[in-house]
């Protein structure tokens, strides 16, 4: 007989160890799945690393996933810190890309040093406005932001699809449904062979870190996330701060979209995000909303994503193995969370069968 | 040799560097009421959490009827007949008393309700608990909730009951009835361990008392062979005076400060929780508020502090109306008002943040610039720890991890260190040990003599009589009258609390 028991006295060192251990456990578990599928796990893992890191081109590809993923995770983290469950990074990403594309297509002749900043601003504003819808619905009617942001994601992709097949279709694309390529003025320049968005992303990491560690706004967001009653007691304008945080969150996701359109694709498609907006919810969470952890976790996930596409061609292994690894890691880390809070003990026969007991204790 | 129900032998427990219990031994005889006494943070709750299976001890053993037992979870200790009522209740609000009592049992809510209700009622009758089993928890007063918690433990067949500061939230009448229940339980052979900071309760209810000091057990005494002075001395480590002084502010400091007129506040069901209440408070004065719990104390405080909206009436602070202001407006107007609410972790503190971050909570709203000044916050926190004797491993410790009394001191310290002109305080010494309580009375007096106006929501009539200048008695949201604390009596206050007006009484 085993029983689940709530723990009250977990030390923080033990819980860190447990989390690191859980990632290894996830890799071992996936190895078993890979064996079951008839492949050699060591080879698959080696190829994943090789496929994402072992040439200049592959590293570039990996970084092109890292940049948006880190940025989107940061955006999510800002909202999550105040327990505003913005899972609309995907939609905000597309709206940001849309705003930037509008500028790029219509004012493409402006010199880059004017055009690019305008595109950044447009990306931020559009992403922010998209997120703002959910914030306003929540503050005005108490609507669940989880549902609203989720639905806004689908609306966003459909808007892009509509534009791509309709009004924004490039007449010069010989019948292909494509939005026109940006003029080179609207391209983010490359530095060391990768799009220069990484500089912006790094700046954002530092800014967000700084915001939460040092600034008033960051402090207020955290207080509201912990206890809204105490926040109003202390004289905070809870709704105003909530809206500011959501604007920041959506705006950052919008910037991610702008950078991907301008720095990588030089255009807009309804597949621009490759689902990173959803992955970001996971990475932000795994990183416990900490900006520095976000960089680490997002890097790991980008390697997995990029390596995943590579093993498909290199070993004829379905790239969904990378997806499995991601899922398993998430599962194991969540499970380790469970073990931080609960323990399983063996019960001797004579103790009465009191079943699961986590309603007891606090 | 005396036979003991329970023996705790050399129990030690540390949290990180904090040694909460070191080598504590304690034994409980059958049919005994045993009081645990000790300063805030001396390890009482920790020890009882060990006995009820929530924590596992680092060292030491627990013996039940002479044989060693190991508790891995609360259900183990319940199975062994030990039940604990925590200070913070753990009931499901939307469920009835019966459902709350049954939940968590094998079979739980599938037990036939009629039969279960009959059984529960039988247990309640046996010990003299009054309980409406069909009432939903959210409709209950604190004392009713406590009764449900006790029922829950008794229905599971506990013969050893642990109560962690059960009287802190009860009115004097409720305490009397709780003690009646405890005596009934004792008469039928149960043992009871009760934690309390109130010495008169220790003297009244317990057979023996164990004093803890800084995680160690100092002494176990037979209650009838000791007295309050000896107990305080053991507890604090030195003798302290148990007298409340009343200071007077210089006459020129006494000016009108707050004027509340015809204040009416409605709750969500549109019922008057404050009904046409009027009173004034001067600077340099302590105005006490007495009343049965839930008579409108919370609403009164929160409306003045700007956290609840009034339906009608006015609140004038130094000549300007603040009735329409929220806390933010009040701060912006430069009004320095401190408010110590009754449910600290629910409002007032951020449990998951450090002492420093809790200390700066209000300053952050007023400061200029975008950077939070934690350096000043750390200084302020250190000053506060010193002045209020807060027992914390560091200024970075998460507030929720402090002991109950020390959590309270963090809030109190912050609000008093703000040097307010108006101080609203609800049950400021709830959960504080004797030394700390008297320290708070001194500090309130010191504030008063500096010209601060204090609205003191109290529960202990002796304290109200000793500390306040005037006492306003409220009963279901109405002001029953304001009396002079120097000339009134406890009996008179008691009658007013039950709804009589002073002019109706033959004096
Ligand atoms: N979960 C915990 N994590 C870290 N430290 C803790 C924890 N629980 C208690 N402590 C520390 O252990 C010490 C004893 O705490 P305990 O709650 O037992 O005190 P207490 O005697 O009940 O005090 P009070 O009268 O204030 O309720 C305190 O210093 C407290 O900070
Ligand atoms: Mg305690």
mmCIF file with all atom_site columns, N, CA and C in Angstrom, chain B residues 141-170:
data_model
loop_
_atom_site.group_PDB
_atom_site.id
_atom_site.type_symbol
_atom_site.label_atom_id
_atom_site.label_alt_id
_atom_site.label_comp_id
_atom_site.label_asym_id
_atom_site.label_entity_id
_atom_site.label_seq_id
_atom_site.pdbx_PDB_ins_code
_atom_site.Cartn_x
_atom_site.Cartn_y
_atom_site.Cartn_z
_atom_site.occupancy
_atom_site.B_iso_or_equiv
_atom_site.pdbx_formal_charge
_atom_site.auth_seq_id
_atom_site.auth_comp_id
_atom_site.auth_asym_id
_atom_site.auth_atom_id
_atom_site.pdbx_PDB_model_num
ATOM 1  N N  . UNK B 1 141 ? -20.227 32.388 11.834 1.00 0.00 ? 141 UNK B N  1
ATOM 2  C CA . UNK B 1 141 ? -19.280 33.247 12.526 1.00 0.00 ? 141 UNK B CA 1
ATOM 3  C C  . UNK B 1 141 ? -18.026 32.435 12.831 1.00 0.00 ? 141 UNK B C  1
ATOM 4  N N  . UNK B 1 142 ? -16.981 33.145 13.257 1.00 0.00 ? 142 UNK B N  1
ATOM 5  C CA . UNK B 1 142 ? -15.720 32.460 13.558 1.00 0.00 ? 142 UNK B CA 1
ATOM 6  C C  . UNK B 1 142 ? -15.933 31.351 14.576 1.00 0.00 ? 142 UNK B C  1
ATOM 7  N N  . UNK B 1 143 ? -16.745 31.638 15.601 1.00 0.00 ? 143 UNK B N  1
ATOM 8  C CA . UNK B 1 143 ? -16.863 30.655 16.668 1.00 0.00 ? 143 UNK B CA 1
ATOM 9  C C  . UNK B 1 143 ? -17.648 29.432 16.177 1.00 0.00 ? 143 UNK B C  1
ATOM 10 N N  . UNK B 1 144 ? -18.616 29.656 15.291 1.00 0.00 ? 144 UNK B N  1
ATOM 11 C CA . UNK B 1 144 ? -19.320 28.496 14.722 1.00 0.00 ? 144 UNK B CA 1
ATOM 12 C C  . UNK B 1 144 ? -18.373 27.635 13.889 1.00 0.00 ? 144 UNK B C  1
ATOM 13 N N  . UNK B 1 145 ? -17.513 28.324 13.127 1.00 0.00 ? 145 UNK B N  1
ATOM 14 C CA . UNK B 1 145 ? -16.550 27.572 12.324 1.00 0.00 ? 145 UNK B CA 1
ATOM 15 C C  . UNK B 1 145 ? -15.652 26.735 13.234 1.00 0.00 ? 145 UNK B C  1
ATOM 16 N N  . UNK B 1 146 ? -15.258 27.345 14.336 1.00 0.00 ? 146 UNK B N  1
ATOM 17 C CA . UNK B 1 146 ? -14.395 26.615 15.256 1.00 0.00 ? 146 UNK B CA 1
ATOM 18 C C  . UNK B 1 146 ? -15.119 25.386 15.801 1.00 0.00 ? 146 UNK B C  1
ATOM 19 N N  . UNK B 1 147 ? -16.405 25.551 16.093 1.00 0.00 ? 147 UNK B N  1
ATOM 20 C CA . UNK B 1 147 ? -17.175 24.415 16.576 1.00 0.00 ? 147 UNK B CA 1
ATOM 21 C C  . UNK B 1 147 ? -17.184 23.294 15.534 1.00 0.00 ? 147 UNK B C  1
ATOM 22 N N  . UNK B 1 148 ? -17.326 23.663 14.256 1.00 0.00 ? 148 UNK B N  1
ATOM 23 C CA . UNK B 1 148 ? -17.300 22.646 13.207 1.00 0.00 ? 148 UNK B CA 1
ATOM 24 C C  . UNK B 1 148 ? -15.948 21.929 13.203 1.00 0.00 ? 148 UNK B C  1
ATOM 25 N N  . UNK B 1 149 ? -14.873 22.706 13.350 1.00 0.00 ? 149 UNK B N  1
ATOM 26 C CA . UNK B 1 149 ? -13.549 22.089 13.368 1.00 0.00 ? 149 UNK B CA 1
ATOM 27 C C  . UNK B 1 149 ? -13.418 21.114 14.537 1.00 0.00 ? 149 UNK B C  1
ATOM 28 N N  . UNK B 1 150 ? -13.937 21.503 15.680 1.00 0.00 ? 150 UNK B N  1
ATOM 29 C CA . UNK B 1 150 ? -13.858 20.615 16.840 1.00 0.00 ? 150 UNK B CA 1
ATOM 30 C C  . UNK B 1 150 ? -14.698 19.363 16.591 1.00 0.00 ? 150 UNK B C  1
ATOM 31 N N  . UNK B 1 151 ? -15.882 19.574 16.047 1.00 0.00 ? 151 UNK B N  1
ATOM 32 C CA . UNK B 1 151 ? -16.767 18.444 15.720 1.00 0.00 ? 151 UNK B CA 1
ATOM 33 C C  . UNK B 1 151 ? -16.084 17.467 14.784 1.00 0.00 ? 151 UNK B C  1
ATOM 34 N N  . UNK B 1 152 ? -15.406 18.059 13.791 1.00 0.00 ? 152 UNK B N  1
ATOM 35 C CA . UNK B 1 152 ? -14.736 17.251 12.788 1.00 0.00 ? 152 UNK B CA 1
ATOM 36 C C  . UNK B 1 152 ? -13.757 16.295 13.471 1.00 0.00 ? 152 UNK B C  1
ATOM 37 N N  . UNK B 1 153 ? -13.010 16.848 14.412 1.00 0.00 ? 153 UNK B N  1
ATOM 38 C CA . UNK B 1 153 ? -12.021 16.048 15.116 1.00 0.00 ? 153 UNK B CA 1
ATOM 39 C C  . UNK B 1 153 ? -12.697 15.009 16.012 1.00 0.00 ? 153 UNK B C  1
ATOM 40 N N  . UNK B 1 154 ? -13.746 15.436 16.729 1.00 0.00 ? 154 UNK B N  1
ATOM 41 C CA . UNK B 1 154 ? -14.406 14.512 17.658 1.00 0.00 ? 154 UNK B CA 1
ATOM 42 C C  . UNK B 1 154 ? -15.099 13.380 16.913 1.00 0.00 ? 154 UNK B C  1
ATOM 43 N N  . UNK B 1 155 ? -15.720 13.716 15.772 1.00 0.00 ? 155 UNK B N  1
ATOM 44 C CA . UNK B 1 155 ? -16.450 12.697 15.015 1.00 0.00 ? 155 UNK B CA 1
ATOM 45 C C  . UNK B 1 155 ? -15.504 11.610 14.509 1.00 0.00 ? 155 UNK B C  1
ATOM 46 N N  . UNK B 1 156 ? -14.261 11.992 14.304 1.00 0.00 ? 156 UNK B N  1
ATOM 47 C CA . UNK B 1 156 ? -13.279 11.002 13.884 1.00 0.00 ? 156 UNK B CA 1
ATOM 48 C C  . UNK B 1 156 ? -12.779 10.176 15.064 1.00 0.00 ? 156 UNK B C  1
ATOM 49 N N  . UNK B 1 157 ? -13.345 10.413 16.217 1.00 0.00 ? 157 UNK B N  1
ATOM 50 C CA . UNK B 1 157 ? -13.035 9.592  17.373 1.00 0.00 ? 157 UNK B CA 1
ATOM 51 C C  . UNK B 1 157 ? -11.797 10.014 18.132 1.00 0.00 ? 157 UNK B C  1
ATOM 52 N N  . UNK B 1 158 ? -11.396 11.278 18.003 1.00 0.00 ? 158 UNK B N  1
ATOM 53 C CA . UNK B 1 158 ? -10.190 11.704 18.703 1.00 0.00 ? 158 UNK B CA 1
ATOM 54 C C  . UNK B 1 158 ? -10.417 11.666 20.206 1.00 0.00 ? 158 UNK B C  1
ATOM 55 N N  . UNK B 1 159 ? -9.416  11.199 20.932 1.00 0.00 ? 159 UNK B N  1
ATOM 56 C CA . UNK B 1 159 ? -9.510  11.289 22.381 1.00 0.00 ? 159 UNK B CA 1
ATOM 57 C C  . UNK B 1 159 ? -8.451  12.239 22.906 1.00 0.00 ? 159 UNK B C  1
ATOM 58 N N  . UNK B 1 160 ? -7.629  12.745 21.989 1.00 0.00 ? 160 UNK B N  1
ATOM 59 C CA . UNK B 1 160 ? -6.675  13.773 22.371 1.00 0.00 ? 160 UNK B CA 1
ATOM 60 C C  . UNK B 1 160 ? -6.868  14.941 21.424 1.00 0.00 ? 160 UNK B C  1
ATOM 61 N N  . UNK B 1 161 ? -7.240  16.070 21.977 1.00 0.00 ? 161 UNK B N  1
ATOM 62 C CA . UNK B 1 161 ? -7.574  17.226 21.148 1.00 0.00 ? 161 UNK B CA 1
ATOM 63 C C  . UNK B 1 161 ? -6.519  18.299 21.340 1.00 0.00 ? 161 UNK B C  1
ATOM 64 N N  . UNK B 1 162 ? -6.003  18.819 20.208 1.00 0.00 ? 162 UNK B N  1
ATOM 65 C CA . UNK B 1 162 ? -5.026  19.905 20.276 1.00 0.00 ? 162 UNK B CA 1
ATOM 66 C C  . UNK B 1 162 ? -5.687  21.166 19.739 1.00 0.00 ? 162 UNK B C  1
ATOM 67 N N  . UNK B 1 163 ? -5.614  22.244 20.487 1.00 0.00 ? 163 UNK B N  1
ATOM 68 C CA . UNK B 1 163 ? -6.213  23.500 20.043 1.00 0.00 ? 163 UNK B CA 1
ATOM 69 C C  . UNK B 1 163 ? -5.136  24.577 19.994 1.00 0.00 ? 163 UNK B C  1
ATOM 70 N N  . UNK B 1 164 ? -4.870  25.122 18.799 1.00 0.00 ? 164 UNK B N  1
ATOM 71 C CA . UNK B 1 164 ? -3.839  26.146 18.655 1.00 0.00 ? 164 UNK B CA 1
ATOM 72 C C  . UNK B 1 164 ? -4.484  27.522 18.722 1.00 0.00 ? 164 UNK B C  1
ATOM 73 N N  . UNK B 1 165 ? -4.278  28.210 19.804 1.00 0.00 ? 165 UNK B N  1
ATOM 74 C CA . UNK B 1 165 ? -4.837  29.532 20.053 1.00 0.00 ? 165 UNK B CA 1
ATOM 75 C C  . UNK B 1 165 ? -6.324  29.624 19.696 1.00 0.00 ? 165 UNK B C  1
ATOM 76 N N  . UNK B 1 166 ? -7.133  28.771 20.304 1.00 0.00 ? 166 UNK B N  1
ATOM 77 C CA . UNK B 1 166 ? -8.552  28.760 19.937 1.00 0.00 ? 166 UNK B CA 1
ATOM 78 C C  . UNK B 1 166 ? -9.290  29.998 20.416 1.00 0.00 ? 166 UNK B C  1
ATOM 79 N N  . UNK B 1 167 ? -8.800  30.611 21.484 1.00 0.00 ? 167 UNK B N  1
ATOM 80 C CA . UNK B 1 167 ? -9.577  31.718 22.057 1.00 0.00 ? 167 UNK B CA 1
ATOM 81 C C  . UNK B 1 167 ? -9.228  33.056 21.443 1.00 0.00 ? 167 UNK B C  1
ATOM 82 N N  . UNK B 1 168 ? -8.183  33.083 20.611 1.00 0.00 ? 168 UNK B N  1
ATOM 83 C CA . UNK B 1 168 ? -7.740  34.368 20.064 1.00 0.00 ? 168 UNK B CA 1
ATOM 84 C C  . UNK B 1 168 ? -8.841  35.043 19.275 1.00 0.00 ? 168 UNK B C  1
ATOM 85 N N  . UNK B 1 169 ? -9.713  34.266 18.665 1.00 0.00 ? 169 UNK B N  1
ATOM 86 C CA . UNK B 1 169 ? -10.719 34.861 17.790 1.00 0.00 ? 169 UNK B CA 1
ATOM 87 C C  . UNK B 1 169 ? -12.116 34.849 18.409 1.00 0.00 ? 169 UNK B C  1
ATOM 88 N N  . UNK B 1 170 ? -12.210 34.496 19.690 1.00 0.00 ? 170 UNK B N  1
ATOM 89 C CA . UNK B 1 170 ? -13.541 34.375 20.295 1.00 0.00 ? 170 UNK B CA 1
ATOM 90 C C  . UNK B 1 170 ? -13.863 35.544 21.219 1.00 0.00 ? 170 UNK B C  1
#
